[in-house]
Amino acid sequence: FLLFICGGIFYLVSRAVWLELGEGENFFSKSQENRFLVRNIFPARGVIYDRSGEILVDNVPSFGMLFEKNEFLKGDRDLTTLIGALSSFLEKPPEYFFEIGFPADYKIENLPARIFVAEDLSIDKIVSLTARLEELSGLKIFEGYRRRYKNPYASSHVLGFVGKVSAEDLKKFPEFKPEDSIGKSGIEAFYDKILRGVGGKKIVEVDSRGLETSFRFTEKPQVGLAITLNLDGGLQK
């Protein structure tokens, strides 16, 4: 019995020494990799002016929600509970989430890598969602901008509009992400490349539960270039 006890103690001590000295550096480097995540920063699109310098289109801050499969697989992996919670939170039927990419059969293997869930969320919803991020694995809140058209009824046929990238857009522009916006028609589409700007990145420090604790910029985004039209906004209105 004493030999058995001594053997067990010897194994535990030797194993501890091996983990500390033999694999310590390897485990430390892995923990550092898990501690920091890279987040995308979305640029503001360029402002559009009329011939006299009056703003026709500008931007307002906006918050959206994104689903990431890799983060979801690290959590509870309960897709039924997640969709049920999102349905209640966003006040949308389950069918809505099947239309945007969640599998109707609730099978994890059919999940895409990323799904753009919602945009233009109110501050109240962002606050309530942040408190539940720990239990709703895979969901991320991102910051961006929403286009604001000063006189949409007067100039919508010229300015066009902006929308989220489609599956066809992703095929033509593989550098885009599901949460990116692109000009769909009018001036917004024709001058999309210069209006869009260039996105940036930041490194986010997370705790053991995967919650963001602090961040630092690594690459600041470049705001899209402003353009001035020959259109007289006042006369058009």
Coordinates of C-alpha atoms in Angstrom, one line a residue:
F1 CA 0.0 0.0 0.0
L2 CA 2.8 2.4 0.9
L3 CA 4.6 1.5 -2.4
F4 CA 1.4 2.3 -4.2
I5 CA 1.0 5.6 -2.5
C6 CA 4.7 6.5 -3.1
G7 CA 4.3 5.5 -6.8
G8 CA 1.3 7.8 -7.2
I9 CA 3.0 10.7 -5.5
F10 CA 6.1 10.2 -7.7
Y11 CA 4.0 10.1 -10.9
L12 CA 2.2 13.4 -9.9
V13 CA 5.5 15.1 -9.1
S14 CA 7.2 13.9 -12.3
R15 CA 4.2 14.9 -14.3
A16 CA 4.1 18.4 -12.8
V17 CA 7.8 18.9 -13.4
W18 CA 7.4 17.8 -17.0
L19 CA 4.4 20.1 -17.6
E20 CA 6.3 23.0 -16.0
L21 CA 9.7 22.6 -17.5
G22 CA 9.2 20.4 -20.6
E23 CA 6.0 21.9 -22.0
G24 CA 5.7 25.1 -20.0
E25 CA 6.9 27.4 -22.8
N26 CA 4.6 25.7 -25.3
F27 CA 1.5 26.1 -23.1
F28 CA 2.4 29.7 -22.3
S29 CA 2.7 30.6 -26.0
K30 CA -0.7 28.9 -26.7
S31 CA -2.3 30.8 -23.8
Q32 CA -0.9 34.1 -25.2
E33 CA -2.4 33.3 -28.7
N34 CA -5.8 32.7 -27.1
R35 CA -5.6 35.8 -25.0
F36 CA -5.5 38.2 -28.0
L37 CA -7.9 38.3 -30.9
V38 CA -7.9 40.5 -34.0
R39 CA -11.0 42.6 -34.7
N40 CA -11.8 44.5 -37.9
I41 CA -12.5 48.2 -37.8
F42 CA -14.9 49.5 -40.4
P43 CA -14.2 52.9 -42.1
A44 CA -16.7 55.6 -42.5
R45 CA -17.7 56.1 -46.2
G46 CA -16.9 59.3 -47.9
V47 CA -19.3 62.2 -47.5
I48 CA -21.2 63.4 -50.6
Y49 CA -21.7 67.1 -51.1
D50 CA -23.7 69.1 -53.5
R51 CA -22.2 71.9 -55.7
S52 CA -22.5 74.5 -52.9
G53 CA -20.9 72.3 -50.3
E54 CA -24.1 71.2 -48.5
I55 CA -24.0 67.7 -47.3
L56 CA -26.2 65.2 -49.2
V57 CA -25.0 62.0 -47.5
D58 CA -23.0 61.5 -44.3
N59 CA -22.6 58.8 -41.7
V60 CA -23.8 58.0 -38.2
P61 CA -22.3 55.4 -35.8
S62 CA -24.1 52.1 -35.8
F63 CA -23.8 48.7 -34.0
G64 CA -24.3 45.3 -35.5
M65 CA -24.2 41.6 -34.6
L66 CA -22.1 38.9 -36.1
F67 CA -22.0 35.1 -35.6
E68 CA -18.7 33.3 -35.8
K69 CA -18.7 29.5 -36.0
N70 CA -15.2 29.0 -34.5
E71 CA -16.2 30.9 -31.4
F72 CA -19.5 29.0 -31.2
L73 CA -17.7 25.7 -31.3
K74 CA -15.7 26.7 -28.2
G75 CA -18.9 27.3 -26.2
D76 CA -22.0 25.2 -25.4
R77 CA -22.6 24.4 -29.1
D78 CA -26.4 24.5 -28.5
L79 CA -27.8 25.9 -31.8
T80 CA -31.5 25.5 -30.8
T81 CA -31.0 27.6 -27.6
L82 CA -29.0 30.2 -29.5
I83 CA -31.6 30.7 -32.3
G84 CA -34.4 30.7 -29.7
A85 CA -32.6 33.5 -27.7
L86 CA -31.9 35.5 -30.8
S87 CA -35.5 35.2 -31.9
S88 CA -36.7 36.6 -28.6
F89 CA -34.0 39.3 -28.5
L90 CA -34.5 40.6 -32.0
E91 CA -38.2 39.9 -32.1
K92 CA -38.0 37.9 -35.3
P93 CA -39.4 34.4 -36.1
P94 CA -37.0 31.4 -36.4
E95 CA -37.5 31.4 -40.2
Y96 CA -35.6 34.7 -40.4
F97 CA -32.4 33.1 -39.1
F98 CA -32.7 30.2 -41.5
E99 CA -32.9 32.8 -44.4
I100 CA -29.7 34.5 -43.3
G101 CA -27.7 31.3 -43.1
F102 CA -28.5 29.3 -40.0
P103 CA -29.3 25.7 -40.9
A104 CA -33.0 24.8 -40.7
D105 CA -32.0 21.3 -39.5
Y106 CA -30.0 22.8 -36.6
K107 CA -26.9 20.7 -37.6
I108 CA -23.7 22.3 -36.6
E109 CA -21.8 20.9 -39.5
N110 CA -24.0 22.9 -41.9
L111 CA -23.1 26.2 -40.3
P112 CA -21.2 28.7 -42.4
A113 CA -18.1 30.3 -41.0
R114 CA -19.7 33.7 -40.4
I115 CA -23.2 35.0 -40.5
F116 CA -24.2 38.7 -40.5
V117 CA -27.1 38.6 -38.0
A118 CA -28.3 42.2 -37.5
E119 CA -27.5 45.9 -37.9
D120 CA -28.6 49.2 -36.5
L121 CA -29.1 47.9 -33.1
S122 CA -30.2 50.4 -30.4
I123 CA -27.9 51.2 -27.5
D124 CA -30.4 49.5 -25.1
K125 CA -30.2 46.3 -27.1
I126 CA -26.4 46.4 -27.2
V127 CA -26.3 46.9 -23.4
S128 CA -28.6 44.0 -22.8
L129 CA -26.9 41.7 -25.3
T130 CA -23.4 42.5 -23.9
A131 CA -24.6 41.2 -20.5
R132 CA -25.5 37.9 -22.2
L133 CA -22.6 37.4 -24.5
E134 CA -21.0 34.9 -22.1
E135 CA -24.0 32.5 -22.4
L136 CA -24.6 33.1 -26.1
S137 CA -21.4 31.8 -27.6
G138 CA -20.4 32.7 -31.1
L139 CA -22.1 36.2 -31.1
K140 CA -20.0 39.3 -31.5
I141 CA -20.9 43.0 -31.5
F142 CA -19.2 45.1 -34.1
E143 CA -19.1 48.9 -34.6
G144 CA -19.6 50.5 -37.9
Y145 CA -21.5 53.3 -39.7
R146 CA -24.9 53.8 -41.3
R147 CA -25.5 56.1 -44.2
R148 CA -27.7 59.1 -43.6
Y149 CA -29.4 60.7 -46.6
K150 CA -30.5 64.3 -45.9
N151 CA -33.2 64.5 -48.6
P152 CA -33.8 60.9 -49.8
Y153 CA -37.0 61.6 -51.6
A154 CA -35.4 64.4 -53.6
S155 CA -32.1 62.8 -54.7
S156 CA -32.4 59.0 -54.2
H157 CA -32.5 58.4 -58.0
V158 CA -29.0 60.0 -58.2
L159 CA -27.4 59.0 -55.0
G160 CA -28.6 55.4 -55.0
F161 CA -28.1 53.3 -51.8
V162 CA -25.7 51.1 -49.8
G163 CA -26.4 47.6 -48.7
K164 CA -24.7 44.5 -47.2
V165 CA -22.6 42.4 -49.6
S166 CA -24.4 39.6 -51.2
A167 CA -23.2 36.1 -52.1
E168 CA -22.5 37.3 -55.6
D169 CA -20.5 40.3 -54.3
L170 CA -18.4 37.9 -52.2
K171 CA -17.6 35.8 -55.3
K172 CA -16.5 38.9 -57.2
F173 CA -14.7 40.5 -54.3
P174 CA -13.3 37.8 -52.0
E175 CA -11.6 40.4 -49.8
F176 CA -15.1 41.5 -48.5
K177 CA -16.6 40.2 -45.3
P178 CA -20.3 39.4 -44.7
E179 CA -20.7 42.5 -42.5
D180 CA -19.2 44.9 -45.1
S181 CA -21.3 47.4 -47.0
I182 CA -21.1 48.2 -50.7
G183 CA -22.8 50.7 -53.0
K184 CA -25.7 49.0 -54.8
S185 CA -26.8 51.7 -57.2
G186 CA -26.4 55.3 -58.3
I187 CA -23.4 57.4 -57.2
E188 CA -22.9 55.1 -54.2
A189 CA -22.2 52.2 -56.6
F190 CA -20.4 54.1 -59.4
Y191 CA -17.9 55.7 -56.9
D192 CA -17.9 52.8 -54.4
K193 CA -14.2 52.2 -54.6
I194 CA -13.2 55.7 -53.5
L195 CA -16.2 56.2 -51.1
R196 CA -15.6 52.9 -49.3
G197 CA -12.3 53.7 -47.6
V198 CA -9.9 51.1 -46.2
G199 CA -10.7 49.1 -43.1
G200 CA -8.4 48.8 -40.1
K201 CA -7.6 46.2 -37.4
K202 CA -7.2 46.2 -33.6
I203 CA -5.9 43.6 -31.2
V204 CA -8.4 42.8 -28.4
E205 CA -7.4 41.2 -25.1
V206 CA -9.9 38.7 -23.8
D207 CA -10.3 37.1 -20.4
S208 CA -10.8 33.3 -19.7
R209 CA -14.5 33.6 -20.6
G210 CA -13.8 35.2 -24.0
L211 CA -15.0 38.6 -23.0
E212 CA -13.1 41.6 -24.3
T213 CA -11.3 43.5 -21.5
S214 CA -9.1 46.0 -23.4
F215 CA -7.8 46.7 -26.9
R216 CA -5.2 48.7 -28.8
F217 CA -5.1 49.9 -32.4
T218 CA -2.7 48.1 -34.7
E219 CA -4.0 49.6 -38.0
K220 CA -6.2 52.6 -38.2
P221 CA -9.0 52.7 -40.8
Q222 CA -8.8 55.2 -43.7
V223 CA -12.0 57.2 -44.2
G224 CA -13.4 57.1 -47.7
L225 CA -12.8 60.1 -49.9
A226 CA -15.5 62.8 -50.1
I227 CA -16.9 63.8 -53.5
T228 CA -18.8 66.9 -54.7
L229 CA -21.5 66.7 -57.2
N230 CA -22.8 69.3 -59.7
L231 CA -26.2 68.7 -58.3
D232 CA -27.8 71.7 -56.4
G233 CA -29.4 70.1 -53.4
G234 CA -31.7 73.0 -52.5
L235 CA -33.1 73.3 -56.1
Q236 CA -33.5 69.5 -56.4
K237 CA -35.5 69.5 -53.1

